[in-house]
Short mmCIF file of C-alpha atoms and ligand atoms in Angstrom, two decimals:
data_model
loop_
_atom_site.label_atom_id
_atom_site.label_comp_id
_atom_site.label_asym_id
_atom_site.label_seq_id
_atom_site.Cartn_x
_atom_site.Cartn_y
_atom_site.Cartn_z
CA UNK N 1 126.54 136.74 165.42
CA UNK N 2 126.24 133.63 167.11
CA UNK N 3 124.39 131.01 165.15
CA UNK N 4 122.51 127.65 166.46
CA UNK N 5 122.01 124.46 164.58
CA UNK N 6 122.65 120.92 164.55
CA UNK N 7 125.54 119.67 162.25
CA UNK N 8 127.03 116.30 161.04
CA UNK N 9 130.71 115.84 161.18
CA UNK N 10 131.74 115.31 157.36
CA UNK N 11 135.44 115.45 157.74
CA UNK N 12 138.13 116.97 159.79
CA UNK N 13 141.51 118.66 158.52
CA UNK N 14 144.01 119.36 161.23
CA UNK N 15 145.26 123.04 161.76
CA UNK N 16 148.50 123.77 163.48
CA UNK N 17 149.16 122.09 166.57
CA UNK N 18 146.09 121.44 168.17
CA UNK N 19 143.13 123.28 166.10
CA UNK N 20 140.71 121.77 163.34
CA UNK N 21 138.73 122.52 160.43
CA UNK N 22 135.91 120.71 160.41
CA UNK N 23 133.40 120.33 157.67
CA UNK N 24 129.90 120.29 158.53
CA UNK N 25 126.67 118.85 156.86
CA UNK N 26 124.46 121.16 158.87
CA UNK N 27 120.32 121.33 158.83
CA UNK N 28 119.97 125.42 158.46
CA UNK N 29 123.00 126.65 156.32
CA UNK N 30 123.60 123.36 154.34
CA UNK N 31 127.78 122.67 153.99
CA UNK N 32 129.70 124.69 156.15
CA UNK N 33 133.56 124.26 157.57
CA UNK N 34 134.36 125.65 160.73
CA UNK N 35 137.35 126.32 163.27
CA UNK N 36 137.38 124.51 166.10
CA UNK N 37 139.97 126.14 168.78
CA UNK N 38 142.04 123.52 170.43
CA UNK N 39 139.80 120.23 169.81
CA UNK N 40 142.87 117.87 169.92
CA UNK N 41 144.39 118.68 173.58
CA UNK N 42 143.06 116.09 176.00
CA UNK N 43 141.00 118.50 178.05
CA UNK N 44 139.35 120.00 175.18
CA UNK N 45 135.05 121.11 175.62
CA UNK N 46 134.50 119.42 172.56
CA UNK N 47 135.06 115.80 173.60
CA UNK N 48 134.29 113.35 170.98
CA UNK N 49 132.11 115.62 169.40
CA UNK N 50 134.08 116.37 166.26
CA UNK N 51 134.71 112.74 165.58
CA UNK N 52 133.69 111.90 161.85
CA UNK N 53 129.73 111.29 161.54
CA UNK N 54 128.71 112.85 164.93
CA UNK N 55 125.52 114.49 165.06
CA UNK N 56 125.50 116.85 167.92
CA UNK N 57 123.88 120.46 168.21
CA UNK N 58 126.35 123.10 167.21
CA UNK N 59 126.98 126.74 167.70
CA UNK N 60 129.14 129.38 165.97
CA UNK N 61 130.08 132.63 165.59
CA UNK N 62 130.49 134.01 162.99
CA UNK N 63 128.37 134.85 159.69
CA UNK N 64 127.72 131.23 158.20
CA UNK N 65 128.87 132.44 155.24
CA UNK N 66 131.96 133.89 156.24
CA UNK N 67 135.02 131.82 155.71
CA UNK N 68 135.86 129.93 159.28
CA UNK N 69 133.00 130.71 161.82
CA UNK N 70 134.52 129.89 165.24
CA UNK N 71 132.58 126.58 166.41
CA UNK N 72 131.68 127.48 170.18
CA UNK N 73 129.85 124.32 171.05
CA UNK N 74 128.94 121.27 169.90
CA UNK N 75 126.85 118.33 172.43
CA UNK N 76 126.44 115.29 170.85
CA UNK N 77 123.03 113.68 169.91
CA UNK N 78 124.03 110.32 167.95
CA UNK N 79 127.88 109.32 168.10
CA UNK N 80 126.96 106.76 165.57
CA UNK N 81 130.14 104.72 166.97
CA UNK N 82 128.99 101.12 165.72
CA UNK N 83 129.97 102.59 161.81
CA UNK N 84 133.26 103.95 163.12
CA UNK N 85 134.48 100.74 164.64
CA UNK N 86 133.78 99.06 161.51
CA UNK N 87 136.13 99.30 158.77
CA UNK N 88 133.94 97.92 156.00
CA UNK N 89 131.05 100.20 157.69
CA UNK N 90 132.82 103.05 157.76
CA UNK N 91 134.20 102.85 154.47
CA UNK N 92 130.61 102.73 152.92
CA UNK N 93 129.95 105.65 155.03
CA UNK N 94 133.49 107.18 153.63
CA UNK N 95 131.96 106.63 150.21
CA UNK N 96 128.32 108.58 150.84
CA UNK N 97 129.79 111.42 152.80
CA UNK N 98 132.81 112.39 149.75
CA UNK N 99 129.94 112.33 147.48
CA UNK N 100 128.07 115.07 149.88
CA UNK N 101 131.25 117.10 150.31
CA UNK N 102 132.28 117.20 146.44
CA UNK N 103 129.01 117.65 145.11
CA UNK N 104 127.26 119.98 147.49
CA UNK N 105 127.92 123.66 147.11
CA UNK N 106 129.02 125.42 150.67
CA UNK N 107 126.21 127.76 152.54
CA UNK N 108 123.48 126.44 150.90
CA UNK N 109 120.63 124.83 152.80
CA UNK N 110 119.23 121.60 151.81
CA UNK N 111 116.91 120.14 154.34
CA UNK N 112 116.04 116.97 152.76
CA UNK N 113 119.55 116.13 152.11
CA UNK N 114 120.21 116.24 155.43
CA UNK N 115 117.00 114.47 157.11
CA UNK N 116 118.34 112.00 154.03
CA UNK N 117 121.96 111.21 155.27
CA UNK N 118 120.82 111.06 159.02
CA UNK N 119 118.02 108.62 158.37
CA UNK N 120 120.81 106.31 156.08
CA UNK N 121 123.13 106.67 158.95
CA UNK N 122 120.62 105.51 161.59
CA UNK N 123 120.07 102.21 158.99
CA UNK N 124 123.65 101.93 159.12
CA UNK N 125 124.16 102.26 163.00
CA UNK N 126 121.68 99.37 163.26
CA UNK N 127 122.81 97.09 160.19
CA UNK N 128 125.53 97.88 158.68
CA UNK N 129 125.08 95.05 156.24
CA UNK N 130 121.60 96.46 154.44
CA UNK N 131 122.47 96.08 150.91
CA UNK N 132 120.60 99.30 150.14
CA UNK N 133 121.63 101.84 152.01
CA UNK N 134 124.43 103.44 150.26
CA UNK N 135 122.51 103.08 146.68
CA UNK N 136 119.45 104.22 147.93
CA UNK N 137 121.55 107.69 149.38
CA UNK N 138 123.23 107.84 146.52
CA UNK N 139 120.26 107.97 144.01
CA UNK N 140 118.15 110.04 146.51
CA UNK N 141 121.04 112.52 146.83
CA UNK N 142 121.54 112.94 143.11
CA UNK N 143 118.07 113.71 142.75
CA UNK N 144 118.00 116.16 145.39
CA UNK N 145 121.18 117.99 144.58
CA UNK N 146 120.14 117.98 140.82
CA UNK N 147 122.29 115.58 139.20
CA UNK N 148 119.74 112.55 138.95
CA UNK N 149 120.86 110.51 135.61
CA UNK N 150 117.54 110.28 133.56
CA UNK N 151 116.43 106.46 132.70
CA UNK N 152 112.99 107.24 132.10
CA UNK N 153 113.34 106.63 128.04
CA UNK N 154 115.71 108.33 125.87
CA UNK N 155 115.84 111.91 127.22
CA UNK N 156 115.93 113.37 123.43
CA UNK N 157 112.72 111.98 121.60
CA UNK N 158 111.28 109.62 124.87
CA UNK N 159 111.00 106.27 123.23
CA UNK N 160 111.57 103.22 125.71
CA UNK N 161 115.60 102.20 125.45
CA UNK N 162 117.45 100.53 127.69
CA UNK N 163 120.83 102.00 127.00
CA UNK N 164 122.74 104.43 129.14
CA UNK N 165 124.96 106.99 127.63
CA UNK N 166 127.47 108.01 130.28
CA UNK N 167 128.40 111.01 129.02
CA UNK N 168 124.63 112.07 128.43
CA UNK N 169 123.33 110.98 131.70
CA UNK N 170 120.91 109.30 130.26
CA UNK N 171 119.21 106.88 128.23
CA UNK N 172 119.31 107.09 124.65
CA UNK N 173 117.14 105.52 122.42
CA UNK N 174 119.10 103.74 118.87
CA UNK N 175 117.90 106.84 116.22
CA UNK N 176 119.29 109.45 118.78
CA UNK N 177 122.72 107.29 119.65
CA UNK N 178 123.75 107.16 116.29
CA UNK N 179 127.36 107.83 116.16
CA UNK N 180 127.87 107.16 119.52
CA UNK N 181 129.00 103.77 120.66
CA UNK N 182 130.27 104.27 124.53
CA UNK N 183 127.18 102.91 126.24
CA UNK N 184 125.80 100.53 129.26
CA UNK N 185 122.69 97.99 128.77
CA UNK N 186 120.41 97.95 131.59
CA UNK N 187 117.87 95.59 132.14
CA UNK N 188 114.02 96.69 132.96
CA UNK N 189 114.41 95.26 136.22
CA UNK N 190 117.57 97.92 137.55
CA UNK N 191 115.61 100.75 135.98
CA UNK N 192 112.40 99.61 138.08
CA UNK N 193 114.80 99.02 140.94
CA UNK N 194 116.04 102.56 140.37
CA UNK N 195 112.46 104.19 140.15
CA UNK N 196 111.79 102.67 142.99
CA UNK N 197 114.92 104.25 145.18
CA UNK N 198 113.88 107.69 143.92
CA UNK N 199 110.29 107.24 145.30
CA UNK N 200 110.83 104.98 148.29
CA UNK N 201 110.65 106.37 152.58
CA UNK N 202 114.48 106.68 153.40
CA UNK N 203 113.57 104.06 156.10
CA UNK N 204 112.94 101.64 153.51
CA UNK N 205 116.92 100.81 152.81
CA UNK N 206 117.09 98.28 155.70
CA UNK N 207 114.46 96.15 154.57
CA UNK N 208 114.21 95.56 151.19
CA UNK N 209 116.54 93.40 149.68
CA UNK N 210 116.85 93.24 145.12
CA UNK N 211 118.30 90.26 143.64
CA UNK N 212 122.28 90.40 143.44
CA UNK N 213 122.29 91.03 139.53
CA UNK N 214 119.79 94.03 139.63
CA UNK N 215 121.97 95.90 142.64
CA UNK N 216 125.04 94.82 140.88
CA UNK N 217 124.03 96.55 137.60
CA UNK N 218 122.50 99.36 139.18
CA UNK N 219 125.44 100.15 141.56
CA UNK N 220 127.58 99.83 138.34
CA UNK N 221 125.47 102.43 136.33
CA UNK N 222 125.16 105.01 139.45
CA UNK N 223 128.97 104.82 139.68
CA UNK N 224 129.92 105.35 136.37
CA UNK N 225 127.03 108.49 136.16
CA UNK N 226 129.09 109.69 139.52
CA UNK N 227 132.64 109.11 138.03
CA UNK N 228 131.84 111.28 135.17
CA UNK N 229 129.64 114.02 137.04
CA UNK N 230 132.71 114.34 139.20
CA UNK N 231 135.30 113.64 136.65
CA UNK N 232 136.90 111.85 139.14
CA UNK N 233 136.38 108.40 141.04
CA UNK N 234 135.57 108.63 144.67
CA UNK N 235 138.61 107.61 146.41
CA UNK N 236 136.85 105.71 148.96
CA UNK N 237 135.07 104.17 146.57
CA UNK N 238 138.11 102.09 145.08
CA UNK N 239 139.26 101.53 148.38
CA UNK N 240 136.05 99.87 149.51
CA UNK N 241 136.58 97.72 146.69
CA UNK N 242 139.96 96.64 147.55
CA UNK N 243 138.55 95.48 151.14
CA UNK N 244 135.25 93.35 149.84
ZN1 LIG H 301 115.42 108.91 121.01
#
């Protein structure tokens, strides 16, 4: 059956000679990956279209759930070009879209996820230097794909704290910590800052800007919380840091 929706190019794995599989954030079936027939030869109907973080209108055939639908088409709608010719722009992109492909499970739709990476990669497109924007995904997207670390008071009896247990992911007041010493202090200000993200218009990342400290600490926190949910560090992560 031949399906219609619009996708976002996540990654690309070359097949054989001249084929691809490319990985799709898409707006109706959530993650999907998809065989495109012969997208590397020169002449090939699919242009630039399956260049990473193009947003184009795709069709394939093929149950969505089956395991390589046949892409048939894909027009583009926003290249978003200005991120790819920048390194250190594209390498904070790099670092929000591995968090979408390890954490999301395939074939299931997630609408706000995807109205949430589009809108951070239009903020991106325009200024790639808005502190925000890859915090701000990152929070939003935990929250949305269930893995949202809880700072909201200690998550066993509720009483204020301000230290973050890694391995809970979560604050911990001192009574219910006892015994455990592997911990982060956060001020009141990065767990504000961090409400805040959760509740704030996705629109919002370009134009606020927290002091250095507060984004530092917060960025430090939501790292760590991703490290561990992963068990694993995002590779594009270190690398970003070996560039700044
Ligand atoms: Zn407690």
């Amino acid at each position: 059956m031949l399906k219609r929706t619009e996708g976002i190019v996540l990654k690309t794995i070359p097949f054989g000679e001249a084929d691809l599989i490319v990985t799709f954030l898409t707006y109706d079936f959530g993650l999907i990956k998809a065989f495109a027939k012969s997208p590397r030869k020169i002449k090939s109907r699919f242009g630039s279209s399956l260049e990473p973080l193009t947003y184009s209108k795709i069709s394939f055939w093929g149950k969505e759930d089956a395991n390589l639908p046949r892409l048939t088409q894909s027009d583009i709608i926003l290249p978003f070009k200005s991120i790819r010719e920048r390194l250190d722009c594209f390498l904070k992109a790099s670092e929000i879209i591995e968090l979408t492909v390890n954490m999301l499970p395939e074939h299931e739709a997630n609408k706000k996820i995807f109205t949430l990476l589009l809108d951070i990669l239009k903020t991106m497109e325009k200024d790639c230097g808005a502190l925000l924007t890859a915090i701000l995904y990152k929070v939003k997207f935990l929250d949305l794909a269930g893995y949202a670390p809880r700072l909201d008071g200690c998550a066993r009896c509720g009483k204020s704290g301000f230290s973050f247990y890694v391995s809970h992911g979560a604050i911990l007041c001192e009574n219910c910590a006892t015994g455990m010493d592997s911990h982060v202090k956060l001020s009141q200000g990065s767990i504000r800052l961090y409400e805040s993200l959760r509740r704030w218009d996705n629109s919002l990342a370009g134009r606020i800007k927290p002091s250095g400290n507060l984004f530092a600490e917060l960025s430090g926190m939501i790292n760590d919380h991703i490290r561990y949910t992963l068990s694993k560090p995002l590779k594009s992560e270190a690398f970003y840091n070996l560039t700044k």
